[in-house]
């Protein structure tokens, strides 16, 4: 039997990502357009458990499309991983009269959504909001483009000083399990090498590549290292390279959380608007238990269970392009 949807809750969860606010706005405005009552859940699943709900009339989402972060706050909530925590969350949801949930987050958020919707038969739609762009079922996640732009701005600035001193810079970017930011920003920043969790790091070949570059009149080199790179991260690799290549002046910059902030790019705002709109329309058409994605520039649905079962496939062609262009 079709469920009638009169009240929708929306939350953001896991790491924040630029464009989450644009997405909240799209969800709220679309819901209101279709006469649905819209409610915000504060601090992700933590707010569901702690009963922190706020009404979201249209004006509550004015003037946020350009802002980074999330007005609903976010959290990594351990209690939601327990049955007791999720039972509390369900009781609060029922007391609020919320018929369906839209969750904006990453793979962890969708794992929580998948188990919660199965246990309590709550219709849920997931929207991919993470700078990491590692989710299966979408070409892009909200926040990835903005994070990349912040990273390349930093790399460009580092390049100026690196070239002035003939230095070798290791720039560490985010990505616990995925090297997608490293790959994209590494290509766009013209880096000499990119080290990522998806590939083994071969120190020997890195050193010979840097040496070749120096012979070929390169006045500086930038190596982009993803946080989750398996041989120990930027600091450790830089130390190893310095030990073996001691005539090079080696520096390390860890970009850290500056990559997660800032005003979303046009791309992220439009992506967030399309996904937020499509998520509400999906619920109204009794679609549930799915993640919305963008595949070949079209909105596309993937079962949450499938979206959390794997990462997006690694782009070997991009890795090849990075290697060819960095000679
Ligand atoms: N297996 C799970 N079962 C229930 N809830 C989960 C599960 N995995 C993650 N969550 C919830 O989702 C939240 C966000 O996940 P996390 O991995 O921190 O970020 P992201 O969604 O960005 O990947 C977690 O803090 C937790 O509340
Ligand atoms: O801010 P925190 O909690 O230290 O988490 C850092 C992690 O969050 C991210 O920025 C985003 O990851 P998620 O989207 O999975 O939350 C990762 O790139 C990074 O490793
Ligand atoms: Mg994640």
mmCIF file of C-alpha atoms and ligand atoms in Angstrom:
data_model
loop_
_atom_site.group_PDB
_atom_site.id
_atom_site.type_symbol
_atom_site.label_atom_id
_atom_site.label_comp_id
_atom_site.label_asym_id
_atom_site.label_seq_id
_atom_site.Cartn_x
_atom_site.Cartn_y
_atom_site.Cartn_z
ATOM 1 C CA UNK A 1 0.000 0.000 0.000
ATOM 2 C CA UNK A 2 1.279 3.468 -0.841
ATOM 3 C CA UNK A 3 2.286 5.523 2.186
ATOM 4 C CA UNK A 4 0.995 9.047 2.397
ATOM 5 C CA UNK A 5 3.751 11.593 2.963
ATOM 6 C CA UNK A 6 2.710 14.782 4.751
ATOM 7 C CA UNK A 7 5.746 15.599 6.844
ATOM 8 C CA UNK A 8 9.401 15.091 5.868
ATOM 9 C CA UNK A 9 12.452 15.343 8.129
ATOM 10 C CA UNK A 10 15.840 16.328 6.717
ATOM 11 C CA UNK A 11 19.268 15.919 8.332
ATOM 12 C CA UNK A 12 22.960 16.230 7.505
ATOM 13 C CA UNK A 13 25.377 13.641 8.897
ATOM 14 C CA UNK A 14 29.064 12.651 8.871
ATOM 15 C CA UNK A 15 31.626 15.153 7.589
ATOM 16 C CA UNK A 16 30.072 18.435 6.458
ATOM 17 C CA UNK A 17 30.500 19.388 2.809
ATOM 18 C CA UNK A 18 30.083 22.711 0.970
ATOM 19 C CA UNK A 19 26.713 22.632 -0.784
ATOM 20 C CA UNK A 20 24.865 20.875 2.041
ATOM 21 C CA UNK A 21 23.035 24.140 2.773
ATOM 22 C CA UNK A 22 22.057 24.528 -0.873
ATOM 23 C CA UNK A 23 20.688 20.991 -0.690
ATOM 24 C CA UNK A 24 18.725 21.633 2.523
ATOM 25 C CA UNK A 25 17.241 24.688 0.825
ATOM 26 C CA UNK A 26 16.228 22.662 -2.231
ATOM 27 C CA UNK A 27 14.654 19.917 -0.106
ATOM 28 C CA UNK A 28 12.714 22.418 2.002
ATOM 29 C CA UNK A 29 11.537 24.584 -0.875
ATOM 30 C CA UNK A 30 10.454 21.580 -2.975
ATOM 31 C CA UNK A 31 8.576 20.073 -0.020
ATOM 32 C CA UNK A 32 6.765 23.321 0.709
ATOM 33 C CA UNK A 33 5.944 23.760 -2.979
ATOM 34 C CA UNK A 34 4.132 20.392 -2.797
ATOM 35 C CA UNK A 35 2.381 21.297 0.498
ATOM 36 C CA UNK A 36 4.549 19.075 2.678
ATOM 37 C CA UNK A 37 5.466 20.151 6.204
ATOM 38 C CA UNK A 38 9.257 20.265 6.492
ATOM 39 C CA UNK A 39 11.234 19.620 9.683
ATOM 40 C CA UNK A 40 14.982 19.807 10.302
ATOM 41 C CA UNK A 41 16.791 17.313 12.527
ATOM 42 C CA UNK A 42 19.810 18.884 14.227
ATOM 43 C CA UNK A 43 23.260 17.183 14.406
ATOM 44 C CA UNK A 44 22.477 14.213 12.187
ATOM 45 C CA UNK A 45 21.391 11.013 13.901
ATOM 46 C CA UNK A 46 22.364 12.509 17.274
ATOM 47 C CA UNK A 47 19.451 14.941 16.980
ATOM 48 C CA UNK A 48 17.050 12.119 16.172
ATOM 49 C CA UNK A 49 18.091 10.389 19.381
ATOM 50 C CA UNK A 50 18.164 13.595 21.472
ATOM 51 C CA UNK A 51 14.829 14.850 20.076
ATOM 52 C CA UNK A 52 16.257 17.991 18.463
ATOM 53 C CA UNK A 53 13.847 19.012 15.713
ATOM 54 C CA UNK A 54 13.225 22.438 14.199
ATOM 55 C CA UNK A 55 10.432 23.629 11.926
ATOM 56 C CA UNK A 56 11.669 24.627 8.472
ATOM 57 C CA UNK A 57 9.382 27.171 6.853
ATOM 58 C CA UNK A 58 10.541 28.634 3.536
ATOM 59 C CA UNK A 59 12.246 31.664 5.118
ATOM 60 C CA UNK A 60 14.384 29.386 7.355
ATOM 61 C CA UNK A 61 16.427 28.500 4.276
ATOM 62 C CA UNK A 62 16.783 32.019 2.885
ATOM 63 C CA UNK A 63 20.290 33.313 2.372
ATOM 64 C CA UNK A 64 22.039 29.947 2.864
ATOM 65 C CA UNK A 65 22.635 28.742 -0.717
ATOM 66 C CA UNK A 66 26.057 30.447 -0.730
ATOM 67 C CA UNK A 67 27.174 29.298 2.719
ATOM 68 C CA UNK A 68 29.537 26.407 3.457
ATOM 69 C CA UNK A 69 28.937 24.032 6.379
ATOM 70 C CA UNK A 70 25.410 23.042 7.339
ATOM 71 C CA UNK A 71 22.798 25.077 9.221
ATOM 72 C CA UNK A 72 21.447 21.789 10.612
ATOM 73 C CA UNK A 73 24.891 20.933 12.064
ATOM 74 C CA UNK A 74 26.284 17.452 11.698
ATOM 75 C CA UNK A 75 27.757 14.739 13.906
ATOM 76 C CA UNK A 76 29.385 11.351 13.936
ATOM 77 C CA UNK A 77 26.976 9.555 16.313
ATOM 78 C CA UNK A 78 28.066 6.247 17.816
ATOM 79 C CA UNK A 79 24.728 5.654 19.587
ATOM 80 C CA UNK A 80 22.906 5.300 16.268
ATOM 81 C CA UNK A 81 25.010 2.232 15.565
ATOM 82 C CA UNK A 82 23.187 0.471 18.435
ATOM 83 C CA UNK A 83 19.660 -0.969 18.251
ATOM 84 C CA UNK A 84 18.706 0.934 21.430
ATOM 85 C CA UNK A 85 19.831 4.229 19.908
ATOM 86 C CA UNK A 86 17.839 3.638 16.741
ATOM 87 C CA UNK A 87 14.738 2.637 18.775
ATOM 88 C CA UNK A 88 14.949 5.963 20.625
ATOM 89 C CA UNK A 89 15.308 7.744 17.298
ATOM 90 C CA UNK A 90 12.246 5.987 15.884
ATOM 91 C CA UNK A 91 10.097 6.849 18.930
ATOM 92 C CA UNK A 92 11.036 10.531 18.548
ATOM 93 C CA UNK A 93 10.313 10.447 14.827
ATOM 94 C CA UNK A 94 6.871 8.949 15.471
ATOM 95 C CA UNK A 95 6.108 11.500 18.189
ATOM 96 C CA UNK A 96 6.891 14.256 15.668
ATOM 97 C CA UNK A 97 4.595 12.654 13.090
ATOM 98 C CA UNK A 98 7.408 12.559 10.512
ATOM 99 C CA UNK A 99 6.522 10.199 7.643
ATOM 100 C CA UNK A 100 9.837 10.089 5.785
ATOM 101 C CA UNK A 101 13.486 11.124 6.072
ATOM 102 C CA UNK A 102 15.993 12.665 3.683
ATOM 103 C CA UNK A 103 19.567 12.128 4.844
ATOM 104 C CA UNK A 104 22.461 14.075 3.361
ATOM 105 C CA UNK A 105 25.855 12.495 4.015
ATOM 106 C CA UNK A 106 28.331 9.837 3.016
ATOM 107 C CA UNK A 107 28.584 6.046 3.094
ATOM 108 C CA UNK A 108 28.339 5.868 6.906
ATOM 109 C CA UNK A 109 25.171 7.966 6.866
ATOM 110 C CA UNK A 110 23.647 5.648 4.267
ATOM 111 C CA UNK A 111 24.621 2.558 6.269
ATOM 112 C CA UNK A 112 22.684 4.033 9.192
ATOM 113 C CA UNK A 113 19.758 4.975 6.948
ATOM 114 C CA UNK A 114 19.621 1.525 5.368
ATOM 115 C CA UNK A 115 19.431 -0.344 8.675
ATOM 116 C CA UNK A 116 17.000 2.188 10.213
ATOM 117 C CA UNK A 117 14.592 2.079 7.274
ATOM 118 C CA UNK A 118 14.604 -1.742 7.302
ATOM 119 C CA UNK A 119 14.087 -2.022 11.058
ATOM 120 C CA UNK A 120 11.252 0.498 11.352
ATOM 121 C CA UNK A 121 9.836 0.657 7.827
ATOM 122 C CA UNK A 122 10.600 4.374 7.496
ATOM 123 C CA UNK A 123 10.874 5.685 3.917
ATOM 124 C CA UNK A 124 14.346 7.177 3.437
ATOM 125 C CA UNK A 125 16.157 8.802 0.529
ATOM 126 C CA UNK A 126 19.913 9.435 0.725
ATOM 127 C CA UNK A 127 21.673 12.382 -0.918
ATOM 128 C CA UNK A 128 25.456 12.107 -1.373
ATOM 129 C CA UNK A 129 27.083 14.980 0.511
ATOM 130 C CA UNK A 130 30.784 14.383 1.064
ATOM 131 C CA UNK A 131 33.901 16.034 -0.282
ATOM 132 C CA UNK A 132 35.450 12.595 -0.864
ATOM 133 C CA UNK A 133 33.454 11.657 -4.035
ATOM 134 C CA UNK A 134 33.835 7.983 -3.175
ATOM 135 C CA UNK A 135 30.216 6.846 -3.352
ATOM 136 C CA UNK A 136 29.020 4.169 -5.724
ATOM 137 C CA UNK A 137 26.019 5.260 -7.826
ATOM 138 C CA UNK A 138 26.958 8.841 -8.580
ATOM 139 C CA UNK A 139 29.560 10.545 -10.753
ATOM 140 C CA UNK A 140 29.805 13.421 -8.256
ATOM 141 C CA UNK A 141 29.008 14.065 -4.610
ATOM 142 C CA UNK A 142 28.031 17.454 -3.194
ATOM 143 C CA UNK A 143 31.130 19.296 -1.945
ATOM 144 C CA UNK A 144 33.749 17.560 -4.081
ATOM 145 C CA UNK A 145 34.044 20.350 -6.645
ATOM 146 C CA UNK A 146 34.356 23.062 -3.991
ATOM 147 C CA UNK A 147 36.963 21.066 -2.052
ATOM 148 C CA UNK A 148 38.966 20.520 -5.246
ATOM 149 C CA UNK A 149 38.909 24.236 -5.982
ATOM 150 C CA UNK A 150 40.167 25.021 -2.471
ATOM 151 C CA UNK A 151 42.945 22.464 -2.907
ATOM 152 C CA UNK A 152 44.104 23.768 -6.273
ATOM 153 C CA UNK A 153 44.108 27.319 -4.986
ATOM 154 C CA UNK A 154 46.414 26.137 -2.196
ATOM 155 C CA UNK A 155 48.600 24.167 -4.631
ATOM 156 C CA UNK A 156 48.923 27.200 -6.924
ATOM 157 C CA UNK A 157 50.054 29.307 -3.982
ATOM 158 C CA UNK A 158 52.491 26.665 -2.818
ATOM 159 C CA UNK A 159 53.839 26.393 -6.383
ATOM 160 C CA UNK A 160 54.794 30.098 -6.343
ATOM 161 C CA UNK A 161 56.961 29.735 -3.274
ATOM 162 C CA UNK A 162 58.204 26.243 -4.235
ATOM 163 C CA UNK A 163 59.486 27.511 -7.596
ATOM 164 C CA UNK A 164 61.169 30.503 -5.969
ATOM 165 C CA UNK A 165 63.271 28.240 -3.738
ATOM 166 C CA UNK A 166 63.658 25.103 -5.910
ATOM 167 C CA UNK A 167 61.791 23.108 -3.318
ATOM 168 C CA UNK A 168 59.982 19.794 -3.232
ATOM 169 C CA UNK A 169 56.586 20.056 -1.559
ATOM 170 C CA UNK A 170 54.395 17.259 -0.275
ATOM 171 C CA UNK A 171 50.798 18.470 -0.031
ATOM 172 C CA UNK A 172 48.478 16.245 1.987
ATOM 173 C CA UNK A 173 44.798 16.376 1.058
ATOM 174 C CA UNK A 174 41.743 14.730 2.626
ATOM 175 C CA UNK A 175 40.481 11.268 1.799
ATOM 176 C CA UNK A 176 40.599 8.614 4.497
ATOM 177 C CA UNK A 177 39.863 5.765 2.128
ATOM 178 C CA UNK A 178 39.717 7.399 -1.283
ATOM 179 C CA UNK A 179 42.215 9.265 -3.436
ATOM 180 C CA UNK A 180 39.694 11.040 -5.659
ATOM 181 C CA UNK A 181 40.433 14.562 -4.393
ATOM 182 C CA UNK A 182 44.165 13.837 -4.665
ATOM 183 C CA UNK A 183 43.746 12.622 -8.240
ATOM 184 C CA UNK A 184 41.620 15.506 -9.475
ATOM 185 C CA UNK A 185 43.415 18.279 -7.606
ATOM 186 C CA UNK A 186 46.768 16.681 -8.443
ATOM 187 C CA UNK A 187 45.988 16.807 -12.169
ATOM 188 C CA UNK A 188 44.486 20.296 -11.986
ATOM 189 C CA UNK A 189 47.415 21.583 -9.917
ATOM 190 C CA UNK A 190 49.985 20.129 -12.335
ATOM 191 C CA UNK A 191 51.536 17.974 -9.623
ATOM 192 C CA UNK A 192 54.585 15.822 -10.311
ATOM 193 C CA UNK A 193 53.173 12.779 -8.521
ATOM 194 C CA UNK A 194 49.969 11.679 -6.776
ATOM 195 C CA UNK A 195 49.980 9.132 -3.951
ATOM 196 C CA UNK A 196 46.645 7.541 -3.085
ATOM 197 C CA UNK A 197 45.216 4.675 -1.009
ATOM 198 C CA UNK A 198 44.046 2.804 -4.120
ATOM 199 C CA UNK A 199 47.652 2.270 -5.337
ATOM 200 C CA UNK A 200 50.858 1.044 -3.731
ATOM 201 C CA UNK A 201 53.397 3.812 -3.153
ATOM 202 C CA UNK A 202 56.728 2.883 -4.707
ATOM 203 C CA UNK A 203 59.302 5.163 -3.085
ATOM 204 C CA UNK A 204 61.999 4.089 -5.563
ATOM 205 C CA UNK A 205 60.014 5.121 -8.622
ATOM 206 C CA UNK A 206 58.908 8.341 -6.907
ATOM 207 C CA UNK A 207 62.539 9.238 -6.259
ATOM 208 C CA UNK A 208 63.628 8.461 -9.806
ATOM 209 C CA UNK A 209 60.737 10.481 -11.193
ATOM 210 C CA UNK A 210 61.676 13.482 -9.046
ATOM 211 C CA UNK A 211 65.324 13.103 -10.066
ATOM 212 C CA UNK A 212 64.348 12.991 -13.748
ATOM 213 C CA UNK A 213 62.261 16.125 -13.267
ATOM 214 C CA UNK A 214 65.234 17.919 -11.723
ATOM 215 C CA UNK A 215 67.396 16.852 -14.681
ATOM 216 C CA UNK A 216 64.709 18.153 -17.039
ATOM 217 C CA UNK A 217 65.030 21.658 -15.536
ATOM 218 C CA UNK A 218 61.997 21.449 -13.236
ATOM 219 C CA UNK A 219 62.554 24.153 -10.663
ATOM 220 C CA UNK A 220 60.083 22.737 -8.163
ATOM 221 C CA UNK A 221 58.028 19.636 -7.598
ATOM 222 C CA UNK A 222 54.699 19.091 -5.918
ATOM 223 C CA UNK A 223 53.603 15.665 -4.753
ATOM 224 C CA UNK A 224 49.960 15.380 -3.708
ATOM 225 C CA UNK A 225 49.365 12.760 -1.033
ATOM 226 C CA UNK A 226 45.913 11.560 0.028
ATOM 227 C CA UNK A 227 45.460 11.317 3.789
ATOM 228 C CA UNK A 228 44.693 7.583 3.544
ATOM 229 C CA UNK A 229 47.787 6.718 1.461
ATOM 230 C CA UNK A 230 48.962 3.370 2.825
ATOM 231 C CA UNK A 231 52.693 3.837 3.445
ATOM 232 C CA UNK A 232 52.247 6.361 6.257
ATOM 233 C CA UNK A 233 51.127 9.731 4.861
ATOM 234 C CA UNK A 234 52.872 12.851 3.643
ATOM 235 C CA UNK A 235 55.170 13.444 6.641
ATOM 236 C CA UNK A 236 56.556 9.912 6.650
ATOM 237 C CA UNK A 237 57.073 9.784 2.875
ATOM 238 C CA UNK A 238 58.696 13.221 2.899
ATOM 239 C CA UNK A 239 61.131 12.045 5.581
ATOM 240 C CA UNK A 240 61.997 8.946 3.578
ATOM 241 C CA UNK A 241 62.512 10.931 0.371
ATOM 242 C CA UNK A 242 64.614 13.520 2.234
ATOM 243 C CA UNK A 243 66.812 10.765 3.676
ATOM 244 C CA UNK A 244 67.474 9.362 0.197
ATOM 245 C CA UNK A 245 67.476 12.616 -1.734
ATOM 246 C CA UNK A 246 69.107 14.976 0.681
ATOM 247 C CA UNK A 247 70.126 17.711 -1.762
ATOM 248 C CA UNK A 248 66.414 18.519 -2.131
ATOM 249 C CA UNK A 249 64.839 21.056 0.218
ATOM 250 C CA UNK A 250 61.708 19.153 1.231
ATOM 251 C CA UNK A 251 58.599 20.693 2.833
ATOM 252 C CA UNK A 252 55.219 19.321 3.872
ATOM 253 C CA UNK A 253 51.859 21.118 3.927
ATOM 254 C CA UNK A 254 48.825 19.357 5.389
ATOM 255 C CA UNK A 255 45.754 21.162 4.082
ATOM 256 C CA UNK A 256 43.364 19.594 6.603
ATOM 257 C CA UNK A 257 39.929 21.029 7.277
ATOM 258 C CA UNK A 258 40.302 24.164 5.163
ATOM 259 C CA UNK A 259 39.265 21.830 2.333
ATOM 260 C CA UNK A 260 35.867 21.318 3.925
ATOM 261 C CA UNK A 261 34.901 24.981 4.287
ATOM 262 C CA UNK A 262 34.088 27.836 1.971
ATOM 263 C CA UNK A 263 31.291 28.980 -0.269
ATOM 264 C CA UNK A 264 30.138 26.194 -2.634
ATOM 265 C CA UNK A 265 30.991 26.482 -6.318
ATOM 266 C CA UNK A 266 28.289 26.930 -8.950
ATOM 267 C CA UNK A 267 28.604 23.236 -9.811
ATOM 268 C CA UNK A 268 27.996 22.134 -6.218
ATOM 269 C CA UNK A 269 25.046 24.519 -5.778
ATOM 270 C CA UNK A 270 23.348 23.244 -8.920
ATOM 271 C CA UNK A 271 24.091 19.599 -8.098
ATOM 272 C CA UNK A 272 22.720 20.112 -4.572
ATOM 273 C CA UNK A 273 19.604 21.825 -5.929
ATOM 274 C CA UNK A 274 18.923 19.059 -8.445
ATOM 275 C CA UNK A 275 19.431 16.305 -5.889
ATOM 276 C CA UNK A 276 17.364 17.989 -3.169
ATOM 277 C CA UNK A 277 14.482 18.547 -5.574
ATOM 278 C CA UNK A 278 14.678 14.973 -6.914
ATOM 279 C CA UNK A 279 14.795 13.464 -3.401
ATOM 280 C CA UNK A 280 11.477 15.074 -2.383
ATOM 281 C CA UNK A 281 9.831 14.191 -5.690
ATOM 282 C CA UNK A 282 11.008 10.589 -5.229
ATOM 283 C CA UNK A 283 9.388 10.295 -1.803
ATOM 284 C CA UNK A 284 6.164 11.770 -3.172
ATOM 285 C CA UNK A 285 6.252 9.081 -5.871
ATOM 286 C CA UNK A 286 6.712 6.402 -3.201
ATOM 287 C CA UNK A 287 10.343 5.719 -4.098
ATOM 288 C CA UNK A 288 12.301 4.830 -0.954
ATOM 289 C CA UNK A 289 15.428 3.069 0.337
ATOM 290 C CA UNK A 290 17.529 4.612 -2.424
ATOM 291 C CA UNK A 291 20.404 7.031 -2.871
ATOM 292 C CA UNK A 292 20.010 9.682 -5.497
ATOM 293 C CA UNK A 293 23.009 10.162 -7.749
ATOM 294 C CA UNK A 294 24.011 11.938 -10.904
ATOM 295 C CA UNK A 295 25.108 9.600 -13.700
ATOM 296 C CA UNK A 296 25.881 11.039 -17.138
ATOM 297 C CA UNK A 297 24.290 14.328 -16.065
ATOM 298 C CA UNK A 298 20.953 12.688 -15.196
ATOM 299 C CA UNK A 299 19.442 11.954 -11.796
ATOM 300 C CA UNK A 300 19.774 8.257 -11.069
ATOM 301 C CA UNK A 301 18.668 6.040 -8.140
ATOM 302 C CA UNK A 302 20.720 3.289 -6.515
ATOM 303 C CA UNK A 303 19.504 0.966 -3.730
ATOM 304 C CA UNK A 304 21.079 2.131 -0.450
ATOM 305 C CA UNK A 305 22.248 -1.445 0.149
ATOM 306 C CA UNK A 306 24.177 -1.349 -3.142
ATOM 307 C CA UNK A 307 25.499 2.196 -2.615
ATOM 308 C CA UNK A 308 27.092 1.166 0.700
ATOM 309 C CA UNK A 309 28.415 -2.162 -0.535
ATOM 310 C CA UNK A 310 31.298 -0.665 -2.524
ATOM 311 C CA UNK A 311 33.186 2.482 -3.434
ATOM 312 C CA UNK A 312 32.879 4.186 -6.777
ATOM 313 C CA UNK A 313 35.164 2.409 -9.266
ATOM 314 C CA UNK A 314 38.683 3.800 -9.434
ATOM 315 C CA UNK A 315 39.295 5.908 -12.541
ATOM 316 C CA UNK A 316 42.357 4.255 -14.105
ATOM 317 C CA UNK A 317 42.236 6.606 -17.089
ATOM 318 C CA UNK A 318 42.621 9.666 -14.862
ATOM 319 C CA UNK A 319 45.559 8.013 -13.101
ATOM 320 C CA UNK A 320 47.154 7.340 -16.493
ATOM 321 C CA UNK A 321 46.590 10.955 -17.599
ATOM 322 C CA UNK A 322 48.189 12.185 -14.365
ATOM 323 C CA UNK A 323 51.234 9.978 -14.987
ATOM 324 C CA UNK A 324 51.631 11.008 -18.646
ATOM 325 C CA UNK A 325 51.240 14.742 -18.046
ATOM 326 C CA UNK A 326 53.663 14.892 -15.155
ATOM 327 C CA UNK A 327 56.824 13.812 -17.025
HETATM 328 N N1 LIG B 1 26.736 0.664 10.284
HETATM 329 C C1 LIG B 1 26.065 1.713 10.767
HETATM 330 N N2 LIG B 1 24.899 1.545 11.436
HETATM 331 C C2 LIG B 1 24.207 2.591 11.920
HETATM 332 N N3 LIG B 1 24.614 3.865 11.797
HETATM 333 C C3 LIG B 1 25.766 4.108 11.153
HETATM 334 C C4 LIG B 1 26.557 3.052 10.602
HETATM 335 N N4 LIG B 1 27.660 3.602 10.033
HETATM 336 C C5 LIG B 1 27.560 4.937 10.223
HETATM 337 N N5 LIG B 1 26.427 5.248 10.893
HETATM 338 C C6 LIG B 1 25.968 6.571 11.317
HETATM 339 O O1 LIG B 1 26.252 7.514 10.300
HETATM 340 C C7 LIG B 1 27.071 8.558 10.837
HETATM 341 C C8 LIG B 1 27.923 9.162 9.772
HETATM 342 O O2 LIG B 1 28.847 8.214 9.272
HETATM 343 P P1 LIG B 1 30.371 8.622 8.995
HETATM 344 O O3 LIG B 1 31.048 7.400 8.481
HETATM 345 O O4 LIG B 1 30.910 9.280 10.202
HETATM 346 O O5 LIG B 1 30.268 9.772 7.880
HETATM 347 P P2 LIG B 1 29.818 9.757 6.363
HETATM 348 O O6 LIG B 1 28.339 9.566 6.298
HETATM 349 O O7 LIG B 1 30.203 11.104 5.893
HETATM 350 O O8 LIG B 1 30.562 8.635 5.687
HETATM 351 C C9 LIG B 1 27.820 7.858 11.954
HETATM 352 O O9 LIG B 1 28.327 8.754 12.889
HETATM 353 C C10 LIG B 1 26.716 6.997 12.574
HETATM 354 O O10 LIG B 1 25.840 7.756 13.353
HETATM 355 O O1 LIG B 2 36.577 15.968 10.359
HETATM 356 P P1 LIG B 2 36.897 14.581 10.790
HETATM 357 O O2 LIG B 2 35.806 13.985 11.624
HETATM 358 O O3 LIG B 2 38.248 14.487 11.413
HETATM 359 O O4 LIG B 2 36.957 13.647 9.509
HETATM 360 C C1 LIG B 2 37.901 13.775 8.503
HETATM 361 C C2 LIG B 2 37.416 13.001 7.305
HETATM 362 O O5 LIG B 2 36.205 13.549 6.816
HETATM 363 C C3 LIG B 2 36.280 13.731 5.420
HETATM 364 O O6 LIG B 2 36.578 15.105 5.187
HETATM 365 C C4 LIG B 2 34.967 13.430 4.763
HETATM 366 O O7 LIG B 2 34.629 12.091 5.012
HETATM 367 P P2 LIG B 2 33.121 11.670 5.206
HETATM 368 O O8 LIG B 2 32.340 12.361 4.147
HETATM 369 O O9 LIG B 2 33.113 10.176 5.060
HETATM 370 O O10 LIG B 2 32.656 12.108 6.550
HETATM 371 C C5 LIG B 2 37.448 12.855 4.973
HETATM 372 O O11 LIG B 2 38.063 13.298 3.775
HETATM 373 C C6 LIG B 2 38.357 12.987 6.147
HETATM 374 O O12 LIG B 2 39.211 11.893 6.206
HETATM 375 MG MG1 LIG B 3 32.387 8.317 4.732
#
